[in-house]
Short mmCIF file of N, CA, C and O in Angstrom, two decimals:
data_model
loop_
_atom_site.label_atom_id
_atom_site.label_comp_id
_atom_site.label_asym_id
_atom_site.label_seq_id
_atom_site.Cartn_x
_atom_site.Cartn_y
_atom_site.Cartn_z
N MET A 1 -15.08 3.05 1.16
CA MET A 1 -14.03 2.18 0.71
C MET A 1 -13.69 1.39 1.99
O MET A 1 -13.58 1.75 3.13
N ASN A 2 -13.66 0.08 1.61
CA ASN A 2 -13.24 -0.91 2.69
C ASN A 2 -11.77 -1.24 2.66
O ASN A 2 -11.08 -1.24 1.63
N LEU A 3 -11.32 -1.59 3.91
CA LEU A 3 -9.82 -2.07 3.96
C LEU A 3 -9.86 -3.50 3.36
O LEU A 3 -10.58 -4.31 3.64
N GLU A 4 -9.02 -3.49 2.27
CA GLU A 4 -8.87 -4.62 1.55
C GLU A 4 -7.61 -4.91 0.78
O GLU A 4 -7.00 -3.96 0.40
N ARG A 5 -7.19 -6.07 0.63
CA ARG A 5 -6.02 -6.37 -0.32
C ARG A 5 -6.62 -6.86 -1.66
O ARG A 5 -7.46 -7.82 -1.66
N ILE A 6 -5.94 -6.21 -2.65
CA ILE A 6 -6.33 -6.67 -4.00
C ILE A 6 -5.24 -7.41 -4.59
O ILE A 6 -4.12 -6.82 -4.90
N PRO A 7 -5.14 -8.71 -4.77
CA PRO A 7 -4.05 -9.40 -5.30
C PRO A 7 -3.72 -9.05 -6.68
O PRO A 7 -4.54 -8.69 -7.48
N TRP A 8 -2.44 -9.23 -7.14
CA TRP A 8 -2.01 -9.01 -8.47
C TRP A 8 -2.64 -10.01 -9.43
O TRP A 8 -2.54 -11.13 -9.31
N PRO A 9 -3.50 -9.58 -10.47
CA PRO A 9 -4.15 -10.50 -11.16
C PRO A 9 -3.54 -11.26 -12.37
O PRO A 9 -3.94 -12.26 -12.87
N GLY A 10 -2.30 -10.72 -12.72
CA GLY A 10 -1.81 -11.31 -13.96
C GLY A 10 -0.39 -11.74 -13.75
O GLY A 10 0.21 -11.80 -12.68
N PRO A 11 0.05 -12.57 -14.90
CA PRO A 11 1.47 -12.96 -14.79
C PRO A 11 2.42 -11.76 -14.93
O PRO A 11 2.22 -10.84 -15.03
N GLY A 12 3.74 -12.09 -14.58
CA GLY A 12 4.77 -11.19 -14.71
C GLY A 12 4.92 -10.24 -13.41
O GLY A 12 4.22 -10.37 -12.48
N THR A 13 5.79 -9.30 -13.54
CA THR A 13 6.06 -8.35 -12.47
C THR A 13 5.38 -7.18 -12.71
O THR A 13 5.52 -6.58 -13.90
N PRO A 14 4.73 -6.46 -11.71
CA PRO A 14 4.29 -5.13 -12.25
C PRO A 14 5.25 -3.93 -12.42
O PRO A 14 6.38 -4.19 -11.90
N ASN A 15 4.88 -3.14 -13.12
CA ASN A 15 5.79 -1.99 -13.55
C ASN A 15 5.26 -0.88 -12.67
O ASN A 15 4.17 -0.41 -12.81
N ALA A 16 6.31 -0.16 -12.00
CA ALA A 16 5.92 0.90 -10.99
C ALA A 16 5.38 2.10 -11.89
O ALA A 16 4.52 2.73 -11.23
N ALA A 17 5.85 2.42 -13.01
CA ALA A 17 5.28 3.50 -13.67
C ALA A 17 3.90 3.39 -14.18
O ALA A 17 3.19 4.25 -14.12
N ASP A 18 3.60 2.12 -14.55
CA ASP A 18 2.20 1.90 -14.94
C ASP A 18 1.34 1.82 -13.72
O ASP A 18 0.15 2.36 -13.85
N LEU A 19 1.78 1.31 -12.60
CA LEU A 19 0.93 1.36 -11.38
C LEU A 19 0.63 2.76 -11.05
O LEU A 19 -0.44 3.18 -10.56
N LYS A 20 1.81 3.61 -10.97
CA LYS A 20 1.55 4.99 -10.68
C LYS A 20 0.48 5.71 -11.55
O LYS A 20 -0.24 6.42 -11.25
N SER A 21 0.68 5.46 -12.90
CA SER A 21 -0.30 6.03 -13.90
C SER A 21 -1.69 5.69 -13.52
O SER A 21 -2.61 6.45 -13.54
N HIS A 22 -2.01 4.36 -13.10
CA HIS A 22 -3.28 3.91 -12.94
C HIS A 22 -3.91 4.63 -11.57
O HIS A 22 -4.78 4.90 -11.49
N LEU A 23 -2.85 4.79 -10.47
CA LEU A 23 -3.22 5.46 -9.33
C LEU A 23 -3.71 6.90 -9.76
O LEU A 23 -4.74 7.44 -9.14
N GLU A 24 -2.94 7.41 -10.44
CA GLU A 24 -3.17 8.99 -10.79
C GLU A 24 -4.43 9.14 -11.49
O GLU A 24 -5.32 10.05 -11.27
N SER A 25 -4.78 8.09 -12.26
CA SER A 25 -6.00 8.16 -13.23
C SER A 25 -7.27 8.03 -12.26
O SER A 25 -8.31 8.39 -12.62
N GLU A 26 -7.12 7.36 -11.07
CA GLU A 26 -8.16 7.32 -9.97
C GLU A 26 -8.20 8.58 -9.12
O GLU A 26 -8.86 8.51 -8.23
N GLY A 27 -7.40 9.55 -9.47
CA GLY A 27 -7.39 10.78 -8.56
C GLY A 27 -6.30 10.73 -7.39
O GLY A 27 -6.55 11.68 -6.51
N TYR A 28 -5.52 9.77 -7.23
CA TYR A 28 -4.46 9.97 -6.21
C TYR A 28 -3.35 10.77 -6.53
O TYR A 28 -2.90 10.70 -7.68
N SER A 29 -2.76 11.39 -5.40
CA SER A 29 -1.41 11.91 -5.55
C SER A 29 -0.43 10.85 -5.01
O SER A 29 -0.71 10.16 -4.14
N VAL A 30 0.45 10.62 -5.91
CA VAL A 30 1.28 9.36 -5.78
C VAL A 30 2.86 9.56 -5.59
O VAL A 30 3.24 10.52 -6.28
N TRP A 31 3.54 8.89 -4.64
CA TRP A 31 4.86 8.95 -4.58
C TRP A 31 5.31 7.36 -4.09
O TRP A 31 4.55 6.61 -3.69
N GLN A 32 6.61 7.21 -4.26
CA GLN A 32 7.23 5.90 -4.04
C GLN A 32 8.05 6.00 -2.77
O GLN A 32 8.64 7.05 -2.49
N TRP A 33 7.98 4.99 -1.90
CA TRP A 33 8.59 4.79 -0.58
C TRP A 33 9.15 3.51 -0.40
O TRP A 33 8.65 2.62 -1.00
N THR A 34 10.31 3.53 0.24
CA THR A 34 11.09 2.27 0.37
C THR A 34 11.43 2.34 1.87
O THR A 34 11.84 2.96 2.58
N ASP A 35 11.03 0.97 2.54
CA ASP A 35 11.48 0.74 3.87
C ASP A 35 12.51 -0.38 4.14
O ASP A 35 12.58 -1.33 3.35
N ALA A 36 13.35 -0.18 5.06
CA ALA A 36 14.40 -1.13 5.27
C ALA A 36 13.77 -2.50 5.92
O ALA A 36 12.66 -2.49 6.49
N PRO A 37 14.56 -3.44 5.61
CA PRO A 37 14.05 -4.80 6.30
C PRO A 37 13.76 -4.72 7.76
O PRO A 37 14.49 -3.96 8.43
N GLY A 38 12.64 -5.33 8.13
CA GLY A 38 12.00 -5.25 9.50
C GLY A 38 11.61 -4.02 10.14
O GLY A 38 11.23 -3.88 11.23
N SER A 39 11.35 -2.92 9.34
CA SER A 39 10.78 -1.61 9.71
C SER A 39 9.45 -1.94 10.17
O SER A 39 8.70 -2.76 9.79
N THR A 40 9.06 -1.16 11.29
CA THR A 40 7.64 -1.26 11.84
C THR A 40 7.20 -0.04 11.95
O THR A 40 7.79 1.08 12.10
N TYR A 41 5.72 0.24 11.93
CA TYR A 41 4.92 1.33 12.05
C TYR A 41 3.99 0.99 13.27
O TYR A 41 3.22 0.11 13.03
N THR A 42 3.94 1.73 14.29
CA THR A 42 2.98 1.69 15.27
C THR A 42 1.69 2.05 14.85
O THR A 42 1.49 2.78 13.88
N PRO A 43 0.54 1.74 15.59
CA PRO A 43 -0.90 2.05 15.23
C PRO A 43 -0.81 3.69 15.08
O PRO A 43 -0.37 4.58 15.95
N HIS A 44 -1.48 4.04 14.06
CA HIS A 44 -1.78 5.40 13.59
C HIS A 44 -2.79 5.42 12.57
O HIS A 44 -3.45 4.43 12.03
N THR A 45 -3.28 6.62 12.35
CA THR A 45 -4.30 6.86 11.26
C THR A 45 -3.98 7.99 10.29
O THR A 45 -2.89 8.78 10.55
N HIS A 46 -4.66 8.19 9.24
CA HIS A 46 -4.53 9.11 8.20
C HIS A 46 -5.77 9.88 8.02
O HIS A 46 -6.89 9.26 8.22
N ASP A 47 -5.71 11.10 7.66
CA ASP A 47 -6.79 12.02 7.41
C ASP A 47 -7.26 11.98 5.99
O ASP A 47 -7.86 12.95 5.52
N HIS A 48 -6.89 10.92 5.32
CA HIS A 48 -7.14 10.74 3.72
C HIS A 48 -7.27 9.39 3.46
O HIS A 48 -6.70 8.47 4.13
N ASP A 49 -7.83 9.02 2.46
CA ASP A 49 -7.81 7.63 1.88
C ASP A 49 -6.57 7.32 1.23
O ASP A 49 -5.85 8.29 0.69
N GLU A 50 -6.07 6.15 1.46
CA GLU A 50 -4.78 5.73 0.85
C GLU A 50 -4.89 4.49 0.06
O GLU A 50 -5.80 3.64 0.45
N SER A 51 -4.26 4.42 -1.07
CA SER A 51 -4.10 2.95 -1.92
C SER A 51 -2.63 2.94 -1.94
O SER A 51 -1.82 3.63 -2.32
N ILE A 52 -2.32 1.70 -1.42
CA ILE A 52 -0.84 1.43 -1.49
C ILE A 52 -0.50 0.05 -2.28
O ILE A 52 -1.33 -0.86 -2.34
N TRP A 53 0.36 0.27 -3.25
CA TRP A 53 0.67 -0.80 -4.23
C TRP A 53 2.07 -1.29 -4.16
O TRP A 53 3.02 -0.39 -4.16
N CYS A 54 2.27 -2.47 -3.74
CA CYS A 54 3.64 -3.11 -3.42
C CYS A 54 4.25 -3.12 -4.86
O CYS A 54 3.79 -3.89 -5.82
N VAL A 55 5.60 -2.67 -4.90
CA VAL A 55 6.48 -2.94 -6.04
C VAL A 55 7.50 -3.96 -5.99
O VAL A 55 7.80 -4.77 -6.70
N GLU A 56 8.12 -3.97 -4.64
CA GLU A 56 9.16 -4.89 -4.28
C GLU A 56 9.04 -5.26 -2.95
O GLU A 56 8.64 -4.50 -2.03
N GLY A 57 9.38 -6.54 -2.52
CA GLY A 57 9.45 -6.96 -1.10
C GLY A 57 8.13 -7.37 -0.61
O GLY A 57 7.33 -7.76 -1.44
N GLU A 58 8.09 -7.10 0.74
CA GLU A 58 6.83 -7.62 1.38
C GLU A 58 6.49 -6.65 2.51
O GLU A 58 7.39 -6.22 3.33
N ILE A 59 5.19 -6.39 2.82
CA ILE A 59 4.97 -5.55 3.85
C ILE A 59 3.48 -6.11 4.34
O ILE A 59 2.59 -6.40 3.63
N THR A 60 3.37 -6.14 5.65
CA THR A 60 2.05 -6.63 6.30
C THR A 60 1.45 -5.47 7.10
O THR A 60 2.02 -5.02 8.05
N PHE A 61 0.17 -5.22 6.79
CA PHE A 61 -0.63 -4.22 7.48
C PHE A 61 -1.52 -4.83 8.37
O PHE A 61 -2.21 -5.88 8.08
N GLY A 62 -1.74 -4.26 9.67
CA GLY A 62 -2.70 -4.90 10.50
C GLY A 62 -3.64 -3.81 10.74
O GLY A 62 -3.49 -2.51 11.14
N ALA A 63 -5.11 -4.12 10.80
CA ALA A 63 -6.12 -3.18 11.16
C ALA A 63 -7.43 -4.11 11.36
O ALA A 63 -7.72 -5.00 10.69
N ASN A 64 -8.19 -3.71 12.38
CA ASN A 64 -9.43 -4.15 12.63
C ASN A 64 -9.32 -5.67 12.75
O ASN A 64 -10.21 -6.44 12.09
N ALA A 65 -8.31 -6.13 13.55
CA ALA A 65 -8.19 -7.50 13.81
C ALA A 65 -7.86 -8.38 12.41
O ALA A 65 -7.86 -9.59 12.41
N LEU A 66 -7.48 -7.65 11.39
CA LEU A 66 -6.91 -8.29 10.17
C LEU A 66 -5.52 -8.11 10.05
O LEU A 66 -4.91 -7.11 10.37
N GLU A 67 -4.79 -9.09 9.30
CA GLU A 67 -3.48 -8.82 8.81
C GLU A 67 -3.45 -9.08 7.39
O GLU A 67 -3.77 -10.21 6.97
N LEU A 68 -2.95 -8.15 6.60
CA LEU A 68 -2.96 -8.29 5.21
C LEU A 68 -1.64 -8.00 4.69
O LEU A 68 -1.05 -6.99 4.76
N THR A 69 -0.97 -9.13 3.97
CA THR A 69 0.29 -9.10 3.51
C THR A 69 0.32 -8.67 2.12
O THR A 69 -0.25 -9.27 1.21
N LEU A 70 1.09 -7.62 1.52
CA LEU A 70 1.31 -7.32 0.27
C LEU A 70 2.53 -7.85 -0.25
O LEU A 70 3.67 -7.50 0.42
N THR A 71 2.65 -8.39 -1.51
CA THR A 71 3.73 -8.63 -2.18
C THR A 71 3.80 -7.99 -3.56
O THR A 71 2.63 -7.36 -3.94
N PRO A 72 4.71 -8.00 -4.35
CA PRO A 72 4.65 -7.30 -5.62
C PRO A 72 3.42 -7.43 -6.44
O PRO A 72 2.98 -8.52 -6.71
N GLY A 73 2.85 -6.34 -6.62
CA GLY A 73 1.60 -6.21 -7.46
C GLY A 73 0.24 -6.07 -6.69
O GLY A 73 -0.82 -5.75 -7.16
N ASP A 74 0.41 -6.37 -5.36
CA ASP A 74 -0.77 -6.41 -4.50
C ASP A 74 -0.98 -5.01 -4.16
O ASP A 74 -0.06 -4.15 -3.89
N ARG A 75 -2.25 -4.65 -3.88
CA ARG A 75 -2.69 -3.41 -3.57
C ARG A 75 -3.61 -3.32 -2.29
O ARG A 75 -4.38 -4.39 -2.07
N LEU A 76 -3.33 -2.29 -1.57
CA LEU A 76 -4.06 -2.23 -0.33
C LEU A 76 -4.92 -0.95 -0.33
O LEU A 76 -4.45 0.09 -0.70
N MET A 77 -6.15 -1.10 0.02
CA MET A 77 -7.26 0.04 0.11
C MET A 77 -7.27 0.30 1.48
O MET A 77 -7.72 -0.50 2.19
N LEU A 78 -6.88 1.47 1.90
CA LEU A 78 -6.87 1.88 3.30
C LEU A 78 -7.62 3.17 3.57
O LEU A 78 -7.34 4.26 3.18
N PRO A 79 -8.90 2.89 4.04
CA PRO A 79 -9.82 4.27 4.20
C PRO A 79 -9.34 5.05 5.19
O PRO A 79 -8.70 4.76 6.19
N GLU A 80 -9.66 6.34 5.15
CA GLU A 80 -9.51 7.40 5.97
C GLU A 80 -9.74 7.07 7.48
O GLU A 80 -11.01 6.48 7.61
N GLY A 81 -8.96 7.45 8.42
CA GLY A 81 -9.20 7.08 9.77
C GLY A 81 -9.04 5.82 10.19
O GLY A 81 -9.35 5.53 11.41
N THR A 82 -8.63 4.87 9.32
CA THR A 82 -8.52 3.55 9.91
C THR A 82 -7.17 3.28 10.74
O THR A 82 -6.08 3.70 10.23
N THR A 83 -7.21 2.90 11.99
CA THR A 83 -5.98 2.66 12.77
C THR A 83 -5.45 1.54 12.21
O THR A 83 -6.00 0.39 12.05
N HIS A 84 -4.14 1.54 11.88
CA HIS A 84 -3.37 0.42 11.38
C HIS A 84 -1.88 0.43 11.70
O HIS A 84 -1.40 1.48 12.27
N THR A 85 -1.39 -0.74 11.53
CA THR A 85 0.19 -0.94 11.82
C THR A 85 0.60 -1.40 10.58
O THR A 85 -0.04 -1.80 9.57
N ALA A 86 1.98 -1.48 10.55
CA ALA A 86 2.76 -2.14 9.32
C ALA A 86 4.08 -2.74 9.86
O ALA A 86 4.79 -2.19 10.66
N GLN A 87 4.34 -3.91 9.19
CA GLN A 87 5.62 -4.61 9.41
C GLN A 87 6.20 -5.03 8.22
O GLN A 87 5.56 -5.76 7.25
N VAL A 88 7.38 -4.47 7.90
CA VAL A 88 8.18 -4.77 6.64
C VAL A 88 8.86 -6.19 6.68
O VAL A 88 9.44 -6.63 7.72
N GLY A 89 8.90 -6.95 5.62
CA GLY A 89 9.40 -8.17 5.61
C GLY A 89 11.01 -8.13 5.67
O GLY A 89 11.57 -7.02 5.65
N SER A 90 11.66 -9.41 5.59
CA SER A 90 12.97 -9.46 5.84
C SER A 90 14.00 -8.88 4.46
O SER A 90 15.07 -8.60 4.72
N ALA A 91 13.23 -8.52 3.46
CA ALA A 91 13.86 -8.05 2.19
C ALA A 91 13.69 -6.73 2.12
O ALA A 91 14.12 -5.97 1.05
N GLY A 92 12.75 -6.00 2.86
CA GLY A 92 12.45 -4.58 2.77
C GLY A 92 11.25 -4.55 1.89
O GLY A 92 10.73 -5.48 1.51
N ALA A 93 10.84 -3.45 1.74
CA ALA A 93 9.75 -3.12 0.79
C ALA A 93 9.82 -1.87 0.03
O ALA A 93 10.09 -0.74 0.56
N THR A 94 9.36 -1.75 -1.10
CA THR A 94 9.29 -0.47 -1.91
C THR A 94 7.72 -0.64 -2.39
O THR A 94 7.24 -1.65 -2.91
N TYR A 95 7.00 0.49 -2.27
CA TYR A 95 5.71 0.65 -2.64
C TYR A 95 5.24 2.05 -2.87
O TYR A 95 5.89 2.96 -2.76
N LEU A 96 4.12 2.07 -3.71
CA LEU A 96 3.63 3.32 -4.05
C LEU A 96 2.47 3.70 -3.13
O LEU A 96 1.70 2.87 -2.77
N ILE A 97 2.55 5.04 -2.63
CA ILE A 97 1.43 5.51 -1.93
C ILE A 97 0.68 6.55 -2.59
O ILE A 97 1.21 7.43 -3.11
N GLY A 98 -0.68 6.12 -2.77
CA GLY A 98 -1.44 7.00 -3.33
C GLY A 98 -2.46 7.65 -2.15
O GLY A 98 -2.94 6.94 -1.48
N GLU A 99 -2.48 9.01 -2.09
CA GLU A 99 -3.67 9.58 -1.26
C GLU A 99 -4.53 10.59 -1.98
O GLU A 99 -4.17 11.22 -2.93
N ARG A 100 -5.74 10.55 -1.30
CA ARG A 100 -6.64 11.42 -1.90
C ARG A 100 -7.64 11.81 -0.77
O ARG A 100 -7.90 11.10 0.20
#
């Protein structure tokens, strides 16, 4: 799996329940997380693959000299062992975290 941002393909706002069902159908364990405006995560890694799907707000991930900003409907594929950071936008962010 490559680190990548997958933009929301369609019109309208994504539905969190539908996004969760989609992640679960791909074999992810899924939960919802909300960060306060301006929250930051210092460099860290995970021992599993993650797929993060933005539901509300904005969050920017940094990894391997890339910065990828997620807005509602955007999805991030984050491979196991990738050192990354995160910076939450001024309105905060709510997103689904899928791990496997």
